[in-house]
Amino acid sequence: MSIAVIHGGTRAEGNTEHLTMRAMKDLNVENIYLKDARIKPIEDMRHAPEGFQDAGDDYHAIISKVLQHDVLVFSTPIYWYSMSGTMKNFIDRWSQSMRDPKIGNFKEQMSRKKAYVIAVGGDQPSIKGLPMIQQFVHIFGFMGTSFEGYIIGEANQPGEIEQDQEAVFAADRLNEKLKNETV
Amino acid sequence: MSIAVIHGGTRAEGNTEHLTMRAMKDLNVENIYLKDARIKPIEDMRHAPEGFQDAGDDYHAIISKVLQHDVLVFSTPIYWYSMSGTMKNFIDRWSQSMRDPKIGNFKEQMSRKKAYVIAVGGDQPSIKGLPMIQQFVHIFGFMGTSFEGYIIGEANQPGEIEQDQEAVFAADRLNEKLKNETV
Amino acid sequence: MSIAVIHGGTRAEGNTEHLTMRAMKDLNVENIYLKDARIKPIEDMRHAPEGFQDAGDDYHAIISKVLQHDVLVFSTPIYWYSMSGTMKNFIDRWSQSMRDPKIGNFKEQMSRKKAYVIAVGGDQPSIKGLPMIQQFVHIFGFMGTSFEGYIIGEANQPGEIEQDQEAVFAADRLNEKLKNETV
Amino acid sequence: MSIAVIHGGTRAEGNTEHLTMRAMKDLNVENIYLKDARIKPIEDMRHAPEGFQDAGDDYHAIISKVLQHDVLVFSTPIYWYSMSGTMKNFIDRWSQSMRDPKIGNFKEQMSRKKAYVIAVGGDQPSIKGLPMIQQFVHIFGFMGTSFEGYIIGEANQPGEIEQDQEAVFAADRLNEKLKNETV
C-alpha cells in the first residue's frame, strides 16, 4: 500500500502541512505540492466537438503520479471556508481526466483508493469547515473512493497547530493506523 | 444602485451564464468574466514580514471594479459540488485585499453590499450544492455582506437550463426585484 | 400510484399545511396528522434481549397506513431549524419497524417509495433549513427511498405563505407533476 | 460556574450517556434525563389570541432547572442523523418559554450560557452527523448562547464507545477544561 499526499497549501511549512507531516511521520509517502505546479483552471469542453485538449501544463504529470498510489491524503488549508483555489483547480480538472484516453478508466481507478482529508483553518473550522467535508463526501461518493476519515485543526499563527491537542492526537492516531496498514 | 456580475464559468454561453443573464435582463450591469482575467492563486503571506506583494496580475483591477457596485451577483457553475476553481481563486485573494492599503477598508466596503449567488449543476444540485451555499453564507457572514438570495439550477447539456422551470421562474422574479430596486 | 401526506405540524391550518395542500390540490391523498396521534418516543431496545415491545400507541396503525402508499410527502414546519419533534419522534420509531415482524421487511418496502419534503420556516429557511434537507437525504439514503424533491417556504404570520411566490410556484409545479404521474 | 447535562437518550447507560459521564467525571453536575420526564410536543400558539397555555407537564420544571446553570451540555444519541425526538420536543418547547412571563427574558438568560454537544451515532456520525451540529449552531446562534464545542462519537453495541479513541480523548480533554473553569 502506498500513499500520496496532495498538498493544497500556498505557504511553505504552514500549519496544514505541519499537521499532515505529523500524520505521515516515518511513512513512505510521495508528497505532491500543487503550489509548485502549473495547473490551469478547467475549461469545460465536455460539449465541444473537439473535446478536451491537452492543456500543456503539469496536470497530467501530477494526476498520473496520484493514480499510482492506494491512499490519497488531501491536505488543504481552509481558505474562506473551503479548500484552497489551488486544490479546487486540481480537482476541477478531474472532469477532463474522466474523458482522457491517456488516463484510461479514471473513475474506476479512483474507486479503488482510500482517501483522507486534513485541513486547518482559523475561524471555527470544526463548525464552519463542515460544508467542505460534505463536499469531499460528494466528490469521493461520485468517484466511489472510500472516504476513510478527516482531521480538522484550528490554527492561525505559524506553528500554532501544535496547540490543537485534539488535532494532534488525531494525526498521531492516523499515523499509527497507516503504519499498521502499510507494513 | 449598480450591479456587478462576477462570472466564474469557464465555458462561453454556458447554462450558468444563460440563467444569470436571464436574471439580469434589461438591467444595467457590469459583467466581469473571471475566465478572461489572469488571477493567480493566493500566496498566504499574512505572517511574512514583507506582507503580501503585488501579484502582477489582473486581480487588483477586477476587485477595484467590483467595489464600485452595490449589488454583487456571484455566478458560478457547480464543479465538483462547489464553486469553480476560478471563482475560488478570486475569493481566496480577498485575504490579500483585507491587508491592501491601496484598497482601504475592504471588509467595511463589502459590508455595505448585497450579494446573490446563481449556480447551475448537473448532479442533484439542489441537494449536493447546499454545502456551497453554506460556504457563501460563511463568506458573506464574515464580510458583513447581506446575502439576499440564491438560485440553484439543474442542467447538463448546453441550453438545458431553460427546462428547469423553477430556476427560470426564480431568475425572472429576481429580475423583477432588481428592476424595482434600481429604478 | 397513491399518495400519503404525513403532517408534522402542530397548528391547525398552518402555513406548512396550506402550502402542502396546495401541492396536493385535486389529488387523492391520505392525510395523516401526527399531532392527532399518540406516538411515544422510541425507546432504544435494539440490544435488549426482549427486543422492542409493543408501545401500545398509534404508531403501528400509522406506519401501516403509510406503507400502503407509493409516494410519501413529509410536511413539516421548521421548528428550531429542523423538523418538528412530533415528526422526529415518528421517524425515530422506524428503528422499531426495522425489527418488527408484524411489518415485514420495512426497509425493502420503503426502498420502493418516492419521497418529497415540504417545509415552511420563518428564519431564513432556504439557508438555515438546509441541514434538515441533508438529514432527509441521509434518512432516505439509508432506506433506499427515492428523494424526489423538496419545497422550502418562508412565512411567519398565518396565511403568509401565499406571499412566497417561489414556494407557491414550486407547489403548483409539484401538483402538476403528481397529477400526471397518478393518472 | 455550574453545569447542567441534558440527556436526550432513551436507553439507560447507553454509549452517549457513557461518553458524557466520562466528560463530566468528578464534576458537580445536575443530570436531567428527558426520558424520565413528561414533555409534550409544542403546540404552536404564537398566533392564537390566548397564546401558549400551561401544558401541565414537566417542561416548566425542567427548563427552570436548566436556567439555573451556566454551562449546558446537550447529550443526545444520533437517531436518524439528528438529535433524538425526545431532545427535539424539549427544544421545540423553547418557543413557549420565549413568551412565558413566568420565565422572564428567556433569550437573554440563554445568551449568557455556554453550550456543548455530545452525540454518539452508529452510521458515520462524523460525516452524517454534521447537519445536526449545524442545527445546534443555528439554535445557539439564535439564542446568543456560546457554542463552545462538540464531541461526536461512533458506537453501535453497548459499551463500544470506549473503543472510539478520539472521542474518548476529546471527552477527557473537555473534562480537564471544565475542571479548570469550575475551580
mmCIF file of N, CA, C and O in Angstrom, chain D residues 83-158:
data_model
loop_
_atom_site.group_PDB
_atom_site.id
_atom_site.type_symbol
_atom_site.label_atom_id
_atom_site.label_comp_id
_atom_site.label_asym_id
_atom_site.label_seq_id
_atom_site.Cartn_x
_atom_site.Cartn_y
_atom_site.Cartn_z
ATOM 1 N N MET D 83 -30.699 14.813 16.424
ATOM 2 C CA MET D 83 -30.939 14.598 17.845
ATOM 3 C C MET D 83 -32.187 13.725 18.035
ATOM 4 O O MET D 83 -33.025 13.625 17.132
ATOM 5 N N SER D 84 -32.300 13.115 19.201
ATOM 6 C CA SER D 84 -33.472 12.285 19.465
ATOM 7 C C SER D 84 -34.738 13.136 19.442
ATOM 8 O O SER D 84 -34.712 14.333 19.737
ATOM 9 N N GLY D 85 -35.861 12.517 19.108
ATOM 10 C CA GLY D 85 -37.145 13.216 19.148
ATOM 11 C C GLY D 85 -37.438 13.751 20.542
ATOM 12 O O GLY D 85 -38.055 14.814 20.703
ATOM 13 N N THR D 86 -36.990 13.023 21.539
ATOM 14 C CA THR D 86 -37.150 13.459 22.925
ATOM 15 C C THR D 86 -36.457 14.798 23.149
ATOM 16 O O THR D 86 -37.028 15.732 23.731
ATOM 17 N N MET D 87 -35.217 14.893 22.696
ATOM 18 C CA MET D 87 -34.472 16.148 22.812
ATOM 19 C C MET D 87 -35.129 17.237 21.960
ATOM 20 O O MET D 87 -35.233 18.387 22.369
ATOM 21 N N LYS D 88 -35.580 16.850 20.760
ATOM 22 C CA LYS D 88 -36.163 17.852 19.855
ATOM 23 C C LYS D 88 -37.458 18.423 20.453
ATOM 24 O O LYS D 88 -37.682 19.640 20.402
ATOM 25 N N ASN D 89 -38.270 17.562 21.016
ATOM 26 C CA ASN D 89 -39.501 18.055 21.646
ATOM 27 C C ASN D 89 -39.188 19.050 22.757
ATOM 28 O O ASN D 89 -39.883 20.051 22.922
ATOM 29 N N PHE D 90 -38.146 18.757 23.496
ATOM 30 C CA PHE D 90 -37.729 19.665 24.570
ATOM 31 C C PHE D 90 -37.345 21.024 23.995
ATOM 32 O O PHE D 90 -37.788 22.070 24.485
ATOM 33 N N ILE D 91 -36.536 21.004 22.947
ATOM 34 C CA ILE D 91 -36.077 22.268 22.359
ATOM 35 C C ILE D 91 -37.238 23.005 21.677
ATOM 36 O O ILE D 91 -37.335 24.227 21.750
ATOM 37 N N ASP D 92 -38.115 22.250 21.031
ATOM 38 C CA ASP D 92 -39.278 22.902 20.406
ATOM 39 C C ASP D 92 -40.058 23.751 21.413
ATOM 40 O O ASP D 92 -40.582 24.810 21.072
ATOM 41 N N ARG D 93 -40.099 23.286 22.624
ATOM 42 C CA ARG D 93 -40.877 23.994 23.646
ATOM 43 C C ARG D 93 -40.249 25.338 24.038
ATOM 44 O O ARG D 93 -40.915 26.166 24.678
ATOM 45 N N TRP D 94 -38.994 25.536 23.646
ATOM 46 C CA TRP D 94 -38.367 26.830 23.923
ATOM 47 C C TRP D 94 -39.199 27.970 23.325
ATOM 48 O O TRP D 94 -39.180 29.097 23.833
ATOM 49 N N SER D 95 -39.900 27.686 22.229
ATOM 50 C CA SER D 95 -40.748 28.730 21.621
ATOM 51 C C SER D 95 -41.790 29.231 22.615
ATOM 52 O O SER D 95 -42.198 30.390 22.581
ATOM 53 N N GLN D 96 -42.213 28.330 23.465
ATOM 54 C CA GLN D 96 -43.159 28.709 24.505
ATOM 55 C C GLN D 96 -42.456 29.542 25.582
ATOM 56 O O GLN D 96 -42.971 30.576 26.002
ATOM 57 N N SER D 97 -41.280 29.095 25.976
ATOM 58 C CA SER D 97 -40.541 29.829 27.014
ATOM 59 C C SER D 97 -40.211 31.251 26.577
ATOM 60 O O SER D 97 -40.119 32.156 27.408
ATOM 61 N N MET D 98 -40.043 31.429 25.262
ATOM 62 C CA MET D 98 -39.760 32.775 24.737
ATOM 63 C C MET D 98 -40.902 33.743 25.046
ATOM 64 O O MET D 98 -40.721 34.951 25.005
ATOM 65 N N ARG D 99 -42.078 33.205 25.286
ATOM 66 C CA ARG D 99 -43.250 34.054 25.511
ATOM 67 C C ARG D 99 -43.874 33.815 26.881
ATOM 68 O O ARG D 99 -45.032 34.145 27.104
ATOM 69 N N ASP D 100 -43.111 33.242 27.775
ATOM 70 C CA ASP D 100 -43.676 32.838 29.068
ATOM 71 C C ASP D 100 -43.254 33.842 30.144
ATOM 72 O O ASP D 100 -42.089 33.907 30.519
ATOM 73 N N PRO D 101 -44.199 34.616 30.648
ATOM 74 C CA PRO D 101 -43.848 35.608 31.668
ATOM 75 C C PRO D 101 -43.275 34.961 32.932
ATOM 76 O O PRO D 101 -42.486 35.588 33.643
ATOM 77 N N LYS D 102 -43.640 33.709 33.197
ATOM 78 C CA LYS D 102 -43.072 33.019 34.367
ATOM 79 C C LYS D 102 -41.562 32.840 34.222
ATOM 80 O O LYS D 102 -40.841 32.726 35.203
ATOM 81 N N ILE D 103 -41.099 32.748 32.972
ATOM 82 C CA ILE D 103 -39.670 32.539 32.715
ATOM 83 C C ILE D 103 -38.918 33.870 32.723
ATOM 84 O O ILE D 103 -37.757 33.944 33.105
ATOM 85 N N GLY D 104 -39.568 34.900 32.297
ATOM 86 C CA GLY D 104 -38.857 36.176 32.133
ATOM 87 C C GLY D 104 -38.179 36.213 30.781
ATOM 88 O O GLY D 104 -38.661 35.602 29.836
ATOM 89 N N ASN D 105 -37.062 36.882 30.693
ATOM 90 C CA ASN D 105 -36.399 37.023 29.403
ATOM 91 C C ASN D 105 -35.566 35.784 29.093
ATOM 92 O O ASN D 105 -34.370 35.710 29.390
ATOM 93 N N PHE D 106 -36.202 34.803 28.470
ATOM 94 C CA PHE D 106 -35.583 33.512 28.205
ATOM 95 C C PHE D 106 -34.330 33.658 27.340
ATOM 96 O O PHE D 106 -33.268 33.118 27.657
ATOM 97 N N LYS D 107 -34.479 34.390 26.257
ATOM 98 C CA LYS D 107 -33.382 34.522 25.309
ATOM 99 C C LYS D 107 -32.173 35.197 25.971
ATOM 100 O O LYS D 107 -31.036 34.771 25.787
ATOM 101 N N GLU D 108 -32.462 36.213 26.736
ATOM 102 C CA GLU D 108 -31.370 36.920 27.390
ATOM 103 C C GLU D 108 -30.652 35.987 28.382
ATOM 104 O O GLU D 108 -29.415 35.967 28.464
ATOM 105 N N GLN D 109 -31.426 35.189 29.103
ATOM 106 C CA GLN D 109 -30.805 34.241 30.035
ATOM 107 C C GLN D 109 -29.942 33.218 29.291
ATOM 108 O O GLN D 109 -28.836 32.891 29.711
ATOM 109 N N MET D 110 -30.490 32.710 28.190
ATOM 110 C CA MET D 110 -29.750 31.710 27.420
ATOM 111 C C MET D 110 -28.483 32.312 26.804
ATOM 112 O O MET D 110 -27.485 31.605 26.593
ATOM 113 N N SER D 111 -28.522 33.593 26.523
ATOM 114 C CA SER D 111 -27.372 34.224 25.858
ATOM 115 C C SER D 111 -26.161 34.322 26.780
ATOM 116 O O SER D 111 -25.053 34.588 26.320
ATOM 117 N N ARG D 112 -26.376 34.115 28.057
ATOM 118 C CA ARG D 112 -25.237 34.175 28.975
ATOM 119 C C ARG D 112 -24.637 32.801 29.250
ATOM 120 O O ARG D 112 -23.740 32.655 30.068
ATOM 121 N N LYS D 113 -25.151 31.767 28.582
ATOM 122 C CA LYS D 113 -24.686 30.415 28.866
ATOM 123 C C LYS D 113 -23.716 29.909 27.804
ATOM 124 O O LYS D 113 -23.670 30.410 26.695
ATOM 125 N N LYS D 114 -22.940 28.913 28.222
ATOM 126 C CA LYS D 114 -22.062 28.202 27.298
ATOM 127 C C LYS D 114 -22.657 26.831 27.026
ATOM 128 O O LYS D 114 -23.198 26.202 27.942
ATOM 129 N N ALA D 115 -22.529 26.377 25.807
ATOM 130 C CA ALA D 115 -23.126 25.090 25.459
ATOM 131 C C ALA D 115 -22.115 24.149 24.819
ATOM 132 O O ALA D 115 -21.213 24.576 24.089
ATOM 133 N N TYR D 116 -22.289 22.877 25.114
ATOM 134 C CA TYR D 116 -21.537 21.798 24.469
ATOM 135 C C TYR D 116 -22.535 20.761 23.959
ATOM 136 O O TYR D 116 -23.612 20.596 24.543
ATOM 137 N N VAL D 117 -22.161 20.072 22.904
ATOM 138 C CA VAL D 117 -22.975 18.963 22.409
ATOM 139 C C VAL D 117 -22.124 17.707 22.430
ATOM 140 O O VAL D 117 -20.970 17.723 21.972
ATOM 141 N N ILE D 118 -22.672 16.656 22.986
ATOM 142 C CA ILE D 118 -22.013 15.348 22.941
ATOM 143 C C ILE D 118 -22.999 14.378 22.309
ATOM 144 O O ILE D 118 -24.130 14.228 22.783
ATOM 145 N N ALA D 119 -22.578 13.746 21.222
ATOM 146 C CA ALA D 119 -23.503 12.908 20.461
ATOM 147 C C ALA D 119 -22.794 11.657 19.979
ATOM 148 O O ALA D 119 -21.628 11.713 19.579
ATOM 149 N N VAL D 120 -23.486 10.547 20.015
ATOM 150 C CA VAL D 120 -22.915 9.284 19.555
ATOM 151 C C VAL D 120 -23.866 8.652 18.546
ATOM 152 O O VAL D 120 -25.080 8.593 18.770
ATOM 153 N N GLY D 121 -23.303 8.216 17.445
ATOM 154 C CA GLY D 121 -24.107 7.577 16.421
ATOM 155 C C GLY D 121 -23.404 6.367 15.854
ATOM 156 O O GLY D 121 -22.221 6.132 16.125
ATOM 157 N N GLY D 122 -24.111 5.629 15.031
ATOM 158 C CA GLY D 122 -23.569 4.376 14.530
ATOM 159 C C GLY D 122 -23.242 4.381 13.042
ATOM 160 O O GLY D 122 -22.504 3.525 12.560
ATOM 161 N N ASP D 123 -23.771 5.333 12.303
ATOM 162 C CA ASP D 123 -23.608 5.318 10.849
ATOM 163 C C ASP D 123 -22.823 6.554 10.395
ATOM 164 O O ASP D 123 -23.404 7.577 10.073
ATOM 165 N N GLN D 124 -21.505 6.426 10.435
ATOM 166 C CA GLN D 124 -20.603 7.514 10.017
ATOM 167 C C GLN D 124 -20.981 8.849 10.650
ATOM 168 O O GLN D 124 -21.204 9.837 9.952
ATOM 169 N N PRO D 125 -21.071 8.886 11.981
ATOM 170 C CA PRO D 125 -21.562 10.109 12.615
ATOM 171 C C PRO D 125 -20.687 11.324 12.360
ATOM 172 O O PRO D 125 -21.195 12.441 12.330
ATOM 173 N N SER D 126 -19.371 11.108 12.159
ATOM 174 C CA SER D 126 -18.517 12.286 11.977
ATOM 175 C C SER D 126 -18.778 12.937 10.625
ATOM 176 O O SER D 126 -18.350 14.061 10.382
ATOM 177 N N ILE D 127 -19.481 12.250 9.769
ATOM 178 C CA ILE D 127 -19.893 12.854 8.495
ATOM 179 C C ILE D 127 -21.400 13.106 8.490
ATOM 180 O O ILE D 127 -21.859 14.223 8.293
ATOM 181 N N LYS D 128 -22.175 12.067 8.743
ATOM 182 C CA LYS D 128 -23.628 12.201 8.606
ATOM 183 C C LYS D 128 -24.267 12.926 9.796
ATOM 184 O O LYS D 128 -25.440 13.280 9.740
ATOM 185 N N GLY D 129 -23.482 13.117 10.859
ATOM 186 C CA GLY D 129 -23.994 13.887 11.984
ATOM 187 C C GLY D 129 -23.729 15.388 11.842
ATOM 188 O O GLY D 129 -24.185 16.172 12.671
ATOM 189 N N LEU D 130 -23.028 15.787 10.802
ATOM 190 C CA LEU D 130 -22.661 17.209 10.681
ATOM 191 C C LEU D 130 -23.869 18.140 10.533
ATOM 192 O O LEU D 130 -23.882 19.229 11.125
ATOM 193 N N PRO D 131 -24.904 17.749 9.773
ATOM 194 C CA PRO D 131 -26.057 18.661 9.725
ATOM 195 C C PRO D 131 -26.653 18.926 11.109
ATOM 196 O O PRO D 131 -27.088 20.043 11.389
ATOM 197 N N MET D 132 -26.657 17.931 11.971
ATOM 198 C CA MET D 132 -27.151 18.145 13.335
ATOM 199 C C MET D 132 -26.311 19.191 14.057
ATOM 200 O O MET D 132 -26.851 20.057 14.765
ATOM 201 N N ILE D 133 -25.008 19.126 13.893
ATOM 202 C CA ILE D 133 -24.149 20.139 14.519
ATOM 203 C C ILE D 133 -24.496 21.514 13.962
ATOM 204 O O ILE D 133 -24.594 22.502 14.709
ATOM 205 N N GLN D 134 -24.708 21.588 12.669
ATOM 206 C CA GLN D 134 -25.069 22.877 12.066
ATOM 207 C C GLN D 134 -26.394 23.394 12.625
ATOM 208 O O GLN D 134 -26.581 24.602 12.792
ATOM 209 N N GLN D 135 -27.314 22.487 12.915
ATOM 210 C CA GLN D 135 -28.568 22.924 13.534
ATOM 211 C C GLN D 135 -28.339 23.482 14.931
ATOM 212 O O GLN D 135 -28.935 24.498 15.299
ATOM 213 N N PHE D 136 -27.480 22.824 15.699
ATOM 214 C CA PHE D 136 -27.158 23.386 17.018
ATOM 215 C C PHE D 136 -26.497 24.761 16.863
ATOM 216 O O PHE D 136 -26.736 25.661 17.663
ATOM 217 N N VAL D 137 -25.656 24.917 15.838
ATOM 218 C CA VAL D 137 -25.072 26.238 15.573
ATOM 219 C C VAL D 137 -26.188 27.276 15.400
ATOM 220 O O VAL D 137 -26.136 28.368 15.980
ATOM 221 N N HIS D 138 -27.196 26.934 14.607
ATOM 222 C CA HIS D 138 -28.292 27.881 14.383
ATOM 223 C C HIS D 138 -29.103 28.119 15.661
ATOM 224 O O HIS D 138 -29.505 29.242 15.959
ATOM 225 N N ILE D 139 -29.354 27.052 16.396
ATOM 226 C CA ILE D 139 -30.134 27.168 17.642
ATOM 227 C C ILE D 139 -29.410 28.084 18.625
ATOM 228 O O ILE D 139 -29.978 29.042 19.144
ATOM 229 N N PHE D 140 -28.132 27.787 18.855
ATOM 230 C CA PHE D 140 -27.382 28.602 19.809
ATOM 231 C C PHE D 140 -27.183 30.010 19.250
ATOM 232 O O PHE D 140 -27.186 30.986 20.001
ATOM 233 N N GLY D 141 -27.005 30.094 17.946
ATOM 234 C CA GLY D 141 -26.846 31.405 17.320
ATOM 235 C C GLY D 141 -28.069 32.285 17.545
ATOM 236 O O GLY D 141 -27.947 33.473 17.865
ATOM 237 N N PHE D 142 -29.241 31.690 17.409
ATOM 238 C CA PHE D 142 -30.467 32.449 17.646
ATOM 239 C C PHE D 142 -30.515 32.958 19.087
ATOM 240 O O PHE D 142 -30.900 34.094 19.356
ATOM 241 N N MET D 143 -30.141 32.109 20.001
ATOM 242 C CA MET D 143 -30.228 32.430 21.425
ATOM 243 C C MET D 143 -29.100 33.347 21.889
ATOM 244 O O MET D 143 -29.193 33.969 22.942
ATOM 245 N N GLY D 144 -28.014 33.360 21.125
ATOM 246 C CA GLY D 144 -26.837 34.073 21.590
ATOM 247 C C GLY D 144 -25.999 33.249 22.552
ATOM 248 O O GLY D 144 -25.051 33.750 23.158
ATOM 249 N N THR D 145 -26.343 31.979 22.689
ATOM 250 C CA THR D 145 -25.566 31.068 23.533
ATOM 251 C C THR D 145 -24.221 30.780 22.878
ATOM 252 O O THR D 145 -24.149 30.585 21.670
ATOM 253 N N SER D 146 -23.184 30.738 23.662
ATOM 254 C CA SER D 146 -21.857 30.483 23.110
ATOM 255 C C SER D 146 -21.659 28.971 22.915
ATOM 256 O O SER D 146 -21.664 28.202 23.871
ATOM 257 N N PHE D 147 -21.476 28.565 21.664
ATOM 258 C CA PHE D 147 -21.300 27.140 21.357
ATOM 259 C C PHE D 147 -19.814 26.822 21.499
ATOM 260 O O PHE D 147 -19.005 27.122 20.637
ATOM 261 N N GLU D 148 -19.475 26.187 22.595
ATOM 262 C CA GLU D 148 -18.068 26.017 22.961
ATOM 263 C C GLU D 148 -17.400 24.809 22.330
ATOM 264 O O GLU D 148 -16.170 24.727 22.303
ATOM 265 N N GLY D 149 -18.183 23.870 21.852
ATOM 266 C CA GLY D 149 -17.548 22.698 21.251
ATOM 267 C C GLY D 149 -18.476 21.511 21.229
ATOM 268 O O GLY D 149 -19.537 21.518 21.859
ATOM 269 N N TYR D 150 -18.083 20.515 20.466
ATOM 270 C CA TYR D 150 -18.901 19.296 20.397
ATOM 271 C C TYR D 150 -17.988 18.087 20.307
ATOM 272 O O TYR D 150 -16.828 18.176 19.882
ATOM 273 N N ILE D 151 -18.517 16.972 20.710
ATOM 274 C CA ILE D 151 -17.825 15.695 20.548
ATOM 275 C C ILE D 151 -18.781 14.748 19.840
ATOM 276 O O ILE D 151 -19.921 14.574 20.284
ATOM 277 N N ILE D 152 -18.328 14.172 18.742
ATOM 278 C CA ILE D 152 -19.125 13.158 18.058
ATOM 279 C C ILE D 152 -18.400 11.830 18.212
ATOM 280 O O ILE D 152 -17.227 11.715 17.837
ATOM 281 N N GLY D 153 -19.078 10.846 18.770
ATOM 282 C CA GLY D 153 -18.505 9.515 18.914
ATOM 283 C C GLY D 153 -19.207 8.517 18.022
ATOM 284 O O GLY D 153 -20.338 8.746 17.594
ATOM 285 N N GLU D 154 -18.515 7.401 17.771
ATOM 286 C CA GLU D 154 -19.119 6.353 16.945
ATOM 287 C C GLU D 154 -19.202 5.069 17.741
ATOM 288 O O GLU D 154 -18.215 4.605 18.309
ATOM 289 N N ALA D 155 -20.399 4.505 17.794
ATOM 290 C CA ALA D 155 -20.580 3.248 18.522
ATOM 291 C C ALA D 155 -21.921 2.658 18.149
ATOM 292 O O ALA D 155 -22.869 3.373 17.840
ATOM 293 N N ASN D 156 -21.981 1.353 18.196
ATOM 294 C CA ASN D 156 -23.250 0.671 17.988
ATOM 295 C C ASN D 156 -23.596 -0.205 19.181
ATOM 296 O O ASN D 156 -24.559 0.039 19.871
ATOM 297 N N GLN D 157 -22.785 -1.197 19.438
ATOM 298 C CA GLN D 157 -23.040 -2.097 20.558
ATOM 299 C C GLN D 157 -22.861 -1.378 21.892
ATOM 300 O O GLN D 157 -22.033 -0.471 21.998
ATOM 301 N N PRO D 158 -23.615 -1.789 22.908
ATOM 302 C CA PRO D 158 -23.433 -1.204 24.236
ATOM 303 C C PRO D 158 -21.965 -1.262 24.679
ATOM 304 O O PRO D 158 -21.311 -2.297 24.531
#
